[in-house]
Amino acid sequence: MATNDAADNRPALHSAHQLAKKANRLAVGGEYAKAARLNQMAAEQLQQAHDASTDPVARKILASMRDSYLKSAQELARVPKTKTPTETPSREPVGGGSTPSVQPSGAPGSRPASATGLAKGSVPMSPSDIVDKFSTALELRFSKLTVSPTSSAGRAAAAAAASAAGHTDNKSDSFYVVPQNSKNAEELAIENAALRGSVTDLVAKLQAYESFIHREKIAIRAAVAKLKEDLANAERSRASDLDSQLMDLQLELNKTKVQYGRLKARWDNLKESARKRKSLEQVSESAELE
């Protein structure tokens, strides 16, 4: 039964969730190898829960979560270890009178920063910056979930949040500006860990709801069984009372029959005596006449 599977898989799911949280903290601190190993362990816990489950829906969800953990472990294992450079190129706005130190994106030998790594010569973000960006992304996500997309106010709020999180390119810029809305491997790892934690929480809530429904079903079945038992006991008690009344009436009927027999016999005797007396009187009267 699905509820029994949920109870059996609860330790494995809890262990996987705790491992994912630890991996998230390690990824924030830049310890990608340890975070990848913890994600691998979380995937193994989910595999155990998947093998122990018999519900097809739960198995599908657990398999998806396991694959997500494995993919995150592989991504974290491929993240290169970057070192903080001693000198960072400075960027000056146009009109300052000096030549910018960063080459434009069209210059040979220069490449823009990708979404999965850091640009060459750029300073890696500190854990506090990563947490700030992650909290901003979460606030934006929750604002999109809570604000209705059909309302104009919701669309305006979403547009304002998007413009605040990103960078608007300006044609007057004489150098390449790395877009702020591009996510590096650290941000993606944090976001993936948060999503995995949300899915794990949703699975736990779903299992709690299934357990609650199962308990309600058991309570309803017990109440129905108790009602049936009470009705059966009432019927048996009523039948016993009717049988007792029937026996009493049968005894009364037998007594009445006995009394009726006695009265009938007495009545017959009285009639016979009266008939004999009348015949004797007739005989005596005829004798006197003679």
PDB file of C-alpha atoms in Angstrom:
ATOM      1  CA  MET A   1       0.000   0.000   0.000  1.00  0.00           C
ATOM      2  CA  ALA A   2       1.200   3.547  -0.767  1.00  0.00           C
ATOM      3  CA  THR A   3       1.001   4.608   2.895  1.00  0.00           C
ATOM      4  CA  ASN A   4       3.195   1.725   4.021  1.00  0.00           C
ATOM      5  CA  ASP A   5       5.735   2.650   1.318  1.00  0.00           C
ATOM      6  CA  ALA A   6       5.736   6.240   2.580  1.00  0.00           C
ATOM      7  CA  ALA A   7       6.411   5.074   6.142  1.00  0.00           C
ATOM      8  CA  ASP A   8       9.215   2.740   4.988  1.00  0.00           C
ATOM      9  CA  ASN A   9      10.881   5.372   2.761  1.00  0.00           C
ATOM     10  CA  ARG A  10      10.714   8.199   5.272  1.00  0.00           C
ATOM     11  CA  PRO A  11      14.202   7.582   6.801  1.00  0.00           C
ATOM     12  CA  ALA A  12      15.834   7.393   3.357  1.00  0.00           C
ATOM     13  CA  LEU A  13      14.078  10.575   2.189  1.00  0.00           C
ATOM     14  CA  HIS A  14      15.057  12.408   5.371  1.00  0.00           C
ATOM     15  CA  SER A  15      18.668  11.294   4.979  1.00  0.00           C
ATOM     16  CA  ALA A  16      18.686  12.408   1.327  1.00  0.00           C
ATOM     17  CA  HIS A  17      17.270  15.807   2.288  1.00  0.00           C
ATOM     18  CA  GLN A  18      19.894  16.305   5.002  1.00  0.00           C
ATOM     19  CA  LEU A  19      22.692  15.317   2.625  1.00  0.00           C
ATOM     20  CA  ALA A  20      21.373  17.776   0.024  1.00  0.00           C
ATOM     21  CA  LYS A  21      21.338  20.576   2.596  1.00  0.00           C
ATOM     22  CA  LYS A  22      24.942  19.816   3.566  1.00  0.00           C
ATOM     23  CA  ALA A  23      25.917  19.715  -0.106  1.00  0.00           C
ATOM     24  CA  ASN A  24      24.274  23.110  -0.578  1.00  0.00           C
ATOM     25  CA  ARG A  25      26.306  24.628   2.237  1.00  0.00           C
ATOM     26  CA  LEU A  26      29.512  23.087   0.903  1.00  0.00           C
ATOM     27  CA  ALA A  27      28.782  24.402  -2.590  1.00  0.00           C
ATOM     28  CA  VAL A  28      28.285  27.893  -1.157  1.00  0.00           C
ATOM     29  CA  GLY A  29      31.659  27.590   0.562  1.00  0.00           C
ATOM     30  CA  GLY A  30      33.339  26.513  -2.672  1.00  0.00           C
ATOM     31  CA  GLU A  31      33.961  22.877  -1.645  1.00  0.00           C
ATOM     32  CA  TYR A  32      32.568  21.418  -4.846  1.00  0.00           C
ATOM     33  CA  ALA A  33      34.161  17.967  -4.552  1.00  0.00           C
ATOM     34  CA  LYS A  34      32.614  17.343  -1.134  1.00  0.00           C
ATOM     35  CA  ALA A  35      29.290  18.732  -2.343  1.00  0.00           C
ATOM     36  CA  ALA A  36      29.395  16.383  -5.337  1.00  0.00           C
ATOM     37  CA  ARG A  37      30.101  13.416  -3.070  1.00  0.00           C
ATOM     38  CA  LEU A  38      27.181  14.322  -0.767  1.00  0.00           C
ATOM     39  CA  ASN A  39      24.875  14.658  -3.776  1.00  0.00           C
ATOM     40  CA  GLN A  40      26.001  11.199  -4.889  1.00  0.00           C
ATOM     41  CA  MET A  41      25.161   9.820  -1.425  1.00  0.00           C
ATOM     42  CA  ALA A  42      21.749  11.542  -1.532  1.00  0.00           C
ATOM     43  CA  ALA A  43      21.095   9.919  -4.910  1.00  0.00           C
ATOM     44  CA  GLU A  44      21.957   6.529  -3.408  1.00  0.00           C
ATOM     45  CA  GLN A  45      19.461   7.123  -0.585  1.00  0.00           C
ATOM     46  CA  LEU A  46      16.777   8.002  -3.130  1.00  0.00           C
ATOM     47  CA  GLN A  47      17.655   4.855  -5.093  1.00  0.00           C
ATOM     48  CA  GLN A  48      17.054   2.795  -1.951  1.00  0.00           C
ATOM     49  CA  ALA A  49      13.692   4.510  -1.442  1.00  0.00           C
ATOM     50  CA  HIS A  50      12.872   3.924  -5.131  1.00  0.00           C
ATOM     51  CA  ASP A  51      13.657   0.204  -4.860  1.00  0.00           C
ATOM     52  CA  ALA A  52      11.624  -0.167  -1.654  1.00  0.00           C
ATOM     53  CA  SER A  53       8.554   1.628  -3.035  1.00  0.00           C
ATOM     54  CA  THR A  54       5.735  -0.143  -4.882  1.00  0.00           C
ATOM     55  CA  ASP A  55       3.632   2.881  -5.831  1.00  0.00           C
ATOM     56  CA  PRO A  56       4.277   3.785  -9.503  1.00  0.00           C
ATOM     57  CA  VAL A  57       3.777   7.531  -8.960  1.00  0.00           C
ATOM     58  CA  ALA A  58       6.175   7.597  -6.011  1.00  0.00           C
ATOM     59  CA  ARG A  59       8.743   5.566  -7.947  1.00  0.00           C
ATOM     60  CA  LYS A  60       8.560   8.030 -10.846  1.00  0.00           C
ATOM     61  CA  ILE A  61       9.079  11.025  -8.537  1.00  0.00           C
ATOM     62  CA  LEU A  62      11.936   9.321  -6.695  1.00  0.00           C
ATOM     63  CA  ALA A  63      13.630   8.380  -9.982  1.00  0.00           C
ATOM     64  CA  SER A  64      13.396  11.992 -11.192  1.00  0.00           C
ATOM     65  CA  MET A  65      14.874  13.266  -7.930  1.00  0.00           C
ATOM     66  CA  ARG A  66      17.658  10.662  -8.072  1.00  0.00           C
ATOM     67  CA  ASP A  67      18.594  11.686 -11.616  1.00  0.00           C
ATOM     68  CA  SER A  68      18.595  15.345 -10.569  1.00  0.00           C
ATOM     69  CA  TYR A  69      20.991  14.623  -7.677  1.00  0.00           C
ATOM     70  CA  LEU A  70      23.274  12.606  -9.947  1.00  0.00           C
ATOM     71  CA  LYS A  71      23.324  15.379 -12.534  1.00  0.00           C
ATOM     72  CA  SER A  72      24.145  17.962  -9.867  1.00  0.00           C
ATOM     73  CA  ALA A  73      26.947  15.745  -8.561  1.00  0.00           C
ATOM     74  CA  GLN A  74      28.411  15.499 -12.062  1.00  0.00           C
ATOM     75  CA  GLU A  75      28.141  19.260 -12.598  1.00  0.00           C
ATOM     76  CA  LEU A  76      29.814  20.021  -9.271  1.00  0.00           C
ATOM     77  CA  ALA A  77      32.574  17.505 -10.007  1.00  0.00           C
ATOM     78  CA  ARG A  78      33.329  19.316 -13.283  1.00  0.00           C
ATOM     79  CA  VAL A  79      33.557  22.785 -11.694  1.00  0.00           C
ATOM     80  CA  PRO A  80      37.216  23.940 -11.935  1.00  0.00           C
ATOM     81  CA  LYS A  81      39.009  25.314  -8.907  1.00  0.00           C
ATOM     82  CA  THR A  82      39.592  29.030  -9.576  1.00  0.00           C
ATOM     83  CA  LYS A  83      42.151  31.235  -7.846  1.00  0.00           C
ATOM     84  CA  THR A  84      41.698  34.881  -7.015  1.00  0.00           C
ATOM     85  CA  PRO A  85      43.979  36.986  -9.244  1.00  0.00           C
ATOM     86  CA  THR A  86      46.303  39.522  -7.676  1.00  0.00           C
ATOM     87  CA  GLU A  87      45.207  42.288  -9.994  1.00  0.00           C
ATOM     88  CA  THR A  88      41.791  42.842 -11.522  1.00  0.00           C
ATOM     89  CA  PRO A  89      41.136  44.943 -14.589  1.00  0.00           C
ATOM     90  CA  SER A  90      39.263  48.127 -13.908  1.00  0.00           C
ATOM     91  CA  ARG A  91      36.370  49.401 -15.935  1.00  0.00           C
ATOM     92  CA  GLU A  92      35.935  53.064 -16.555  1.00  0.00           C
ATOM     93  CA  PRO A  93      32.919  54.637 -18.196  1.00  0.00           C
ATOM     94  CA  VAL A  94      33.161  56.331 -21.547  1.00  0.00           C
ATOM     95  CA  GLY A  95      34.119  59.959 -21.297  1.00  0.00           C
ATOM     96  CA  GLY A  96      36.629  59.554 -18.487  1.00  0.00           C
ATOM     97  CA  GLY A  97      39.487  60.430 -20.809  1.00  0.00           C
ATOM     98  CA  SER A  98      41.351  57.146 -20.400  1.00  0.00           C
ATOM     99  CA  THR A  99      41.431  54.024 -22.497  1.00  0.00           C
ATOM    100  CA  PRO A 100      39.405  51.164 -20.959  1.00  0.00           C
ATOM    101  CA  SER A 101      41.505  48.235 -19.814  1.00  0.00           C
ATOM    102  CA  VAL A 102      38.966  45.556 -20.801  1.00  0.00           C
ATOM    103  CA  GLN A 103      38.806  44.599 -24.447  1.00  0.00           C
ATOM    104  CA  PRO A 104      35.432  44.657 -26.219  1.00  0.00           C
ATOM    105  CA  SER A 105      33.657  41.427 -26.998  1.00  0.00           C
ATOM    106  CA  GLY A 106      34.551  41.766 -30.694  1.00  0.00           C
ATOM    107  CA  ALA A 107      38.305  42.086 -30.040  1.00  0.00           C
ATOM    108  CA  PRO A 108      40.413  39.033 -30.898  1.00  0.00           C
ATOM    109  CA  GLY A 109      41.547  36.877 -28.027  1.00  0.00           C
ATOM    110  CA  SER A 110      38.702  37.855 -25.725  1.00  0.00           C
ATOM    111  CA  ARG A 111      35.734  35.662 -24.798  1.00  0.00           C
ATOM    112  CA  PRO A 112      32.607  36.561 -22.810  1.00  0.00           C
ATOM    113  CA  ALA A 113      31.830  34.790 -19.572  1.00  0.00           C
ATOM    114  CA  SER A 114      29.642  31.737 -19.978  1.00  0.00           C
ATOM    115  CA  ALA A 115      26.811  30.563 -17.765  1.00  0.00           C
ATOM    116  CA  THR A 116      28.809  27.566 -16.502  1.00  0.00           C
ATOM    117  CA  GLY A 117      32.133  29.211 -15.630  1.00  0.00           C
ATOM    118  CA  LEU A 118      33.862  32.450 -14.678  1.00  0.00           C
ATOM    119  CA  ALA A 119      35.326  34.855 -17.215  1.00  0.00           C
ATOM    120  CA  LYS A 120      39.077  34.868 -17.539  1.00  0.00           C
ATOM    121  CA  GLY A 121      40.578  37.473 -15.232  1.00  0.00           C
ATOM    122  CA  SER A 122      37.343  38.065 -13.291  1.00  0.00           C
ATOM    123  CA  VAL A 123      37.113  37.839  -9.511  1.00  0.00           C
ATOM    124  CA  PRO A 124      35.068  34.858  -8.186  1.00  0.00           C
ATOM    125  CA  MET A 125      32.145  35.816  -6.014  1.00  0.00           C
ATOM    126  CA  SER A 126      32.359  35.421  -2.249  1.00  0.00           C
ATOM    127  CA  PRO A 127      29.882  33.189  -0.387  1.00  0.00           C
ATOM    128  CA  SER A 128      28.044  36.254   0.922  1.00  0.00           C
ATOM    129  CA  ASP A 129      27.552  37.535  -2.645  1.00  0.00           C
ATOM    130  CA  ILE A 130      26.295  34.111  -3.698  1.00  0.00           C
ATOM    131  CA  VAL A 131      23.816  34.036  -0.808  1.00  0.00           C
ATOM    132  CA  ASP A 132      22.628  37.558  -1.673  1.00  0.00           C
ATOM    133  CA  LYS A 133      22.091  36.623  -5.313  1.00  0.00           C
ATOM    134  CA  PHE A 134      20.353  33.414  -4.301  1.00  0.00           C
ATOM    135  CA  SER A 135      17.998  35.236  -1.891  1.00  0.00           C
ATOM    136  CA  THR A 136      17.236  37.784  -4.622  1.00  0.00           C
ATOM    137  CA  ALA A 137      16.437  34.987  -7.057  1.00  0.00           C
ATOM    138  CA  LEU A 138      14.195  33.325  -4.474  1.00  0.00           C
ATOM    139  CA  GLU A 139      12.343  36.564  -3.757  1.00  0.00           C
ATOM    140  CA  LEU A 140      11.831  37.061  -7.482  1.00  0.00           C
ATOM    141  CA  ARG A 141      10.572  33.488  -7.869  1.00  0.00           C
ATOM    142  CA  PHE A 142       8.159  33.793  -4.948  1.00  0.00           C
ATOM    143  CA  SER A 143       6.942  37.168  -6.203  1.00  0.00           C
ATOM    144  CA  LYS A 144       6.144  35.554  -9.558  1.00  0.00           C
ATOM    145  CA  LEU A 145       4.277  32.775  -7.769  1.00  0.00           C
ATOM    146  CA  THR A 146       2.275  35.045  -5.470  1.00  0.00           C
ATOM    147  CA  VAL A 147       1.478  37.877  -7.913  1.00  0.00           C
ATOM    148  CA  SER A 148      -1.201  37.072 -10.470  1.00  0.00           C
ATOM    149  CA  PRO A 149       0.284  37.124 -13.990  1.00  0.00           C
ATOM    150  CA  THR A 150      -2.980  38.362 -15.463  1.00  0.00           C
ATOM    151  CA  SER A 151      -3.085  41.574 -13.445  1.00  0.00           C
ATOM    152  CA  SER A 152      -1.301  44.676 -14.660  1.00  0.00           C
ATOM    153  CA  ALA A 153       0.174  45.254 -11.198  1.00  0.00           C
ATOM    154  CA  GLY A 154       1.644  41.750 -11.212  1.00  0.00           C
ATOM    155  CA  ARG A 155       3.139  42.221 -14.666  1.00  0.00           C
ATOM    156  CA  ALA A 156       4.609  45.576 -13.618  1.00  0.00           C
ATOM    157  CA  ALA A 157       6.116  44.078 -10.450  1.00  0.00           C
ATOM    158  CA  ALA A 158       7.605  41.168 -12.385  1.00  0.00           C
ATOM    159  CA  ALA A 159       9.058  43.526 -14.992  1.00  0.00           C
ATOM    160  CA  ALA A 160      10.529  45.759 -12.285  1.00  0.00           C
ATOM    161  CA  ALA A 161      12.098  42.793 -10.518  1.00  0.00           C
ATOM    162  CA  ALA A 162      13.528  41.474 -13.790  1.00  0.00           C
ATOM    163  CA  SER A 163      15.003  44.851 -14.686  1.00  0.00           C
ATOM    164  CA  ALA A 164      16.465  45.203 -11.190  1.00  0.00           C
ATOM    165  CA  ALA A 165      18.088  41.755 -11.369  1.00  0.00           C
ATOM    166  CA  GLY A 166      19.540  42.220 -14.870  1.00  0.00           C
ATOM    167  CA  HIS A 167      21.601  44.797 -16.708  1.00  0.00           C
ATOM    168  CA  THR A 168      20.337  46.816 -19.620  1.00  0.00           C
ATOM    169  CA  ASP A 169      22.912  47.095 -22.376  1.00  0.00           C
ATOM    170  CA  ASN A 170      23.761  50.615 -23.365  1.00  0.00           C
ATOM    171  CA  LYS A 171      24.971  51.368 -26.901  1.00  0.00           C
ATOM    172  CA  SER A 172      27.263  54.075 -25.552  1.00  0.00           C
ATOM    173  CA  ASP A 173      29.309  51.502 -23.652  1.00  0.00           C
ATOM    174  CA  SER A 174      32.685  51.140 -25.332  1.00  0.00           C
ATOM    175  CA  PHE A 175      33.535  47.888 -23.584  1.00  0.00           C
ATOM    176  CA  TYR A 176      31.880  44.519 -23.077  1.00  0.00           C
ATOM    177  CA  VAL A 177      29.653  44.363 -20.012  1.00  0.00           C
ATOM    178  CA  VAL A 178      29.165  40.945 -18.469  1.00  0.00           C
ATOM    179  CA  PRO A 179      25.397  40.570 -17.957  1.00  0.00           C
ATOM    180  CA  GLN A 180      24.461  40.276 -14.314  1.00  0.00           C
ATOM    181  CA  ASN A 181      21.600  37.889 -15.027  1.00  0.00           C
ATOM    182  CA  SER A 182      23.971  35.183 -16.345  1.00  0.00           C
ATOM    183  CA  LYS A 183      24.376  32.430 -13.754  1.00  0.00           C
ATOM    184  CA  ASN A 184      27.655  30.736 -13.019  1.00  0.00           C
ATOM    185  CA  ALA A 185      28.138  27.202 -11.764  1.00  0.00           C
ATOM    186  CA  GLU A 186      27.907  28.196  -8.101  1.00  0.00           C
ATOM    187  CA  GLU A 187      24.563  29.945  -8.547  1.00  0.00           C
ATOM    188  CA  LEU A 188      23.209  27.068 -10.609  1.00  0.00           C
ATOM    189  CA  ALA A 189      24.347  24.565  -7.975  1.00  0.00           C
ATOM    190  CA  ILE A 190      22.641  26.563  -5.228  1.00  0.00           C
ATOM    191  CA  GLU A 191      19.455  26.909  -7.250  1.00  0.00           C
ATOM    192  CA  ASN A 192      19.436  23.206  -8.105  1.00  0.00           C
ATOM    193  CA  ALA A 193      19.971  22.298  -4.445  1.00  0.00           C
ATOM    194  CA  ALA A 194      17.105  24.585  -3.421  1.00  0.00           C
ATOM    195  CA  LEU A 195      14.830  23.052  -6.043  1.00  0.00           C
ATOM    196  CA  ARG A 196      15.762  19.564  -4.907  1.00  0.00           C
ATOM    197  CA  GLY A 197      14.993  20.540  -1.329  1.00  0.00           C
ATOM    198  CA  SER A 198      11.618  21.932  -2.424  1.00  0.00           C
ATOM    199  CA  VAL A 199      10.800  18.719  -4.292  1.00  0.00           C
ATOM    200  CA  THR A 200      11.836  16.665  -1.261  1.00  0.00           C
ATOM    201  CA  ASP A 201       9.607  18.797   0.976  1.00  0.00           C
ATOM    202  CA  LEU A 202       6.719  18.391  -1.463  1.00  0.00           C
ATOM    203  CA  VAL A 203       7.218  14.622  -1.490  1.00  0.00           C
ATOM    204  CA  ALA A 204       7.267  14.596   2.318  1.00  0.00           C
ATOM    205  CA  LYS A 205       4.055  16.657   2.413  1.00  0.00           C
ATOM    206  CA  LEU A 206       2.463  14.343  -0.146  1.00  0.00           C
ATOM    207  CA  GLN A 207       3.395  11.351   1.965  1.00  0.00           C
ATOM    208  CA  ALA A 208       1.999  13.092   5.054  1.00  0.00           C
ATOM    209  CA  TYR A 209      -1.262  13.766   3.194  1.00  0.00           C
ATOM    210  CA  GLU A 210      -1.405  10.128   2.050  1.00  0.00           C
ATOM    211  CA  SER A 211      -0.805   8.973   5.626  1.00  0.00           C
ATOM    212  CA  PHE A 212      -3.535  11.324   6.876  1.00  0.00           C
ATOM    213  CA  ILE A 213      -5.980  10.068   4.236  1.00  0.00           C
ATOM    214  CA  HIS A 214      -5.092   6.484   5.126  1.00  0.00           C
ATOM    215  CA  ARG A 215      -5.756   7.162   8.820  1.00  0.00           C
ATOM    216  CA  GLU A 216      -9.060   8.822   7.930  1.00  0.00           C
ATOM    217  CA  LYS A 217     -10.049   5.801   5.843  1.00  0.00           C
ATOM    218  CA  ILE A 218      -9.178   3.485   8.720  1.00  0.00           C
ATOM    219  CA  ALA A 219     -11.199   5.637  11.132  1.00  0.00           C
ATOM    220  CA  ILE A 220     -14.201   5.698   8.766  1.00  0.00           C
ATOM    221  CA  ARG A 221     -14.015   1.941   8.270  1.00  0.00           C
ATOM    222  CA  ALA A 222     -13.804   1.430  12.025  1.00  0.00           C
ATOM    223  CA  ALA A 223     -16.818   3.712  12.545  1.00  0.00           C
ATOM    224  CA  VAL A 224     -18.821   1.852   9.884  1.00  0.00           C
ATOM    225  CA  ALA A 225     -17.861  -1.503  11.414  1.00  0.00           C
ATOM    226  CA  LYS A 226     -18.862  -0.215  14.873  1.00  0.00           C
ATOM    227  CA  LEU A 227     -22.197   1.005  13.490  1.00  0.00           C
ATOM    228  CA  LYS A 228     -22.850  -2.356  11.852  1.00  0.00           C
ATOM    229  CA  GLU A 229     -21.966  -4.137  15.079  1.00  0.00           C
ATOM    230  CA  ASP A 230     -24.264  -1.856  17.092  1.00  0.00           C
ATOM    231  CA  LEU A 231     -27.117  -2.441  14.635  1.00  0.00           C
ATOM    232  CA  ALA A 232     -26.544  -6.188  14.758  1.00  0.00           C
ATOM    233  CA  ASN A 233     -26.524  -6.125  18.565  1.00  0.00           C
ATOM    234  CA  ALA A 234     -29.724  -4.057  18.585  1.00  0.00           C
ATOM    235  CA  GLU A 235     -31.371  -6.504  16.171  1.00  0.00           C
ATOM    236  CA  ARG A 236     -30.303  -9.469  18.272  1.00  0.00           C
ATOM    237  CA  SER A 237     -31.563  -7.780  21.444  1.00  0.00           C
ATOM    238  CA  ARG A 238     -34.874  -6.942  19.773  1.00  0.00           C
ATOM    239  CA  ALA A 239     -35.229 -10.486  18.471  1.00  0.00           C
ATOM    240  CA  SER A 240     -34.496 -11.866  21.938  1.00  0.00           C
ATOM    241  CA  ASP A 241     -37.158  -9.591  23.449  1.00  0.00           C
ATOM    242  CA  LEU A 242     -39.686 -10.668  20.831  1.00  0.00           C
ATOM    243  CA  ASP A 243     -38.889 -14.333  21.451  1.00  0.00           C
ATOM    244  CA  SER A 244     -39.393 -13.802  25.178  1.00  0.00           C
ATOM    245  CA  GLN A 245     -42.717 -12.063  24.560  1.00  0.00           C
ATOM    246  CA  LEU A 246     -43.770 -14.848  22.212  1.00  0.00           C
ATOM    247  CA  MET A 247     -42.992 -17.470  24.851  1.00  0.00           C
ATOM    248  CA  ASP A 248     -45.022 -15.532  27.442  1.00  0.00           C
ATOM    249  CA  LEU A 249     -47.963 -15.267  25.063  1.00  0.00           C
ATOM    250  CA  GLN A 250     -47.697 -18.976  24.284  1.00  0.00           C
ATOM    251  CA  LEU A 251     -47.866 -19.780  28.007  1.00  0.00           C
ATOM    252  CA  GLU A 252     -50.879 -17.524  28.420  1.00  0.00           C
ATOM    253  CA  LEU A 253     -52.553 -19.214  25.465  1.00  0.00           C
ATOM    254  CA  ASN A 254     -51.943 -22.651  26.944  1.00  0.00           C
ATOM    255  CA  LYS A 255     -53.388 -21.540  30.277  1.00  0.00           C
ATOM    256  CA  THR A 256     -56.407 -20.111  28.491  1.00  0.00           C
ATOM    257  CA  LYS A 257     -56.922 -23.382  26.614  1.00  0.00           C
ATOM    258  CA  VAL A 258     -56.814 -25.356  29.885  1.00  0.00           C
ATOM    259  CA  GLN A 259     -59.327 -23.035  31.509  1.00  0.00           C
ATOM    260  CA  TYR A 260     -61.521 -23.221  28.424  1.00  0.00           C
ATOM    261  CA  GLY A 261     -61.449 -27.035  28.582  1.00  0.00           C
ATOM    262  CA  ARG A 262     -62.416 -27.035  32.240  1.00  0.00           C
ATOM    263  CA  LEU A 263     -65.236 -24.582  31.731  1.00  0.00           C
ATOM    264  CA  LYS A 264     -66.494 -26.512  28.700  1.00  0.00           C
ATOM    265  CA  ALA A 265     -66.503 -29.794  30.653  1.00  0.00           C
ATOM    266  CA  ARG A 266     -68.367 -28.168  33.522  1.00  0.00           C
ATOM    267  CA  TRP A 267     -70.846 -26.692  31.092  1.00  0.00           C
ATOM    268  CA  ASP A 268     -71.420 -30.082  29.496  1.00  0.00           C
ATOM    269  CA  ASN A 269     -71.972 -31.642  32.928  1.00  0.00           C
ATOM    270  CA  LEU A 270     -74.457 -28.960  33.834  1.00  0.00           C
ATOM    271  CA  LYS A 271     -76.344 -29.509  30.590  1.00  0.00           C
ATOM    272  CA  GLU A 272     -76.386 -33.263  31.155  1.00  0.00           C
ATOM    273  CA  SER A 273     -77.605 -32.847  34.731  1.00  0.00           C
ATOM    274  CA  ALA A 274     -80.340 -30.492  33.622  1.00  0.00           C
ATOM    275  CA  ARG A 275     -81.406 -32.886  30.895  1.00  0.00           C
ATOM    276  CA  LYS A 276     -81.557 -35.819  33.347  1.00  0.00           C
ATOM    277  CA  ARG A 277     -83.460 -33.785  35.905  1.00  0.00           C
ATOM    278  CA  LYS A 278     -85.993 -32.726  33.289  1.00  0.00           C
ATOM    279  CA  SER A 279     -86.472 -36.294  32.098  1.00  0.00           C
ATOM    280  CA  LEU A 280     -86.999 -37.494  35.700  1.00  0.00           C
ATOM    281  CA  GLU A 281     -89.549 -34.769  36.276  1.00  0.00           C
ATOM    282  CA  GLN A 282     -91.406 -35.794  33.135  1.00  0.00           C
ATOM    283  CA  VAL A 283     -91.428 -39.461  34.231  1.00  0.00           C
ATOM    284  CA  SER A 284     -92.732 -38.575  37.685  1.00  0.00           C
ATOM    285  CA  GLU A 285     -95.481 -36.355  36.276  1.00  0.00           C
ATOM    286  CA  SER A 286     -96.641 -39.099  33.889  1.00  0.00           C
ATOM    287  CA  ALA A 287     -96.691 -41.602  36.770  1.00  0.00           C
ATOM    288  CA  GLU A 288     -98.818 -39.297  38.899  1.00  0.00           C
ATOM    289  CA  LEU A 289    -101.298 -38.855  36.043  1.00  0.00           C
ATOM    290  CA  GLU A 290    -101.687 -42.612  35.736  1.00  0.00           C
TER     291      GLU A 290
END
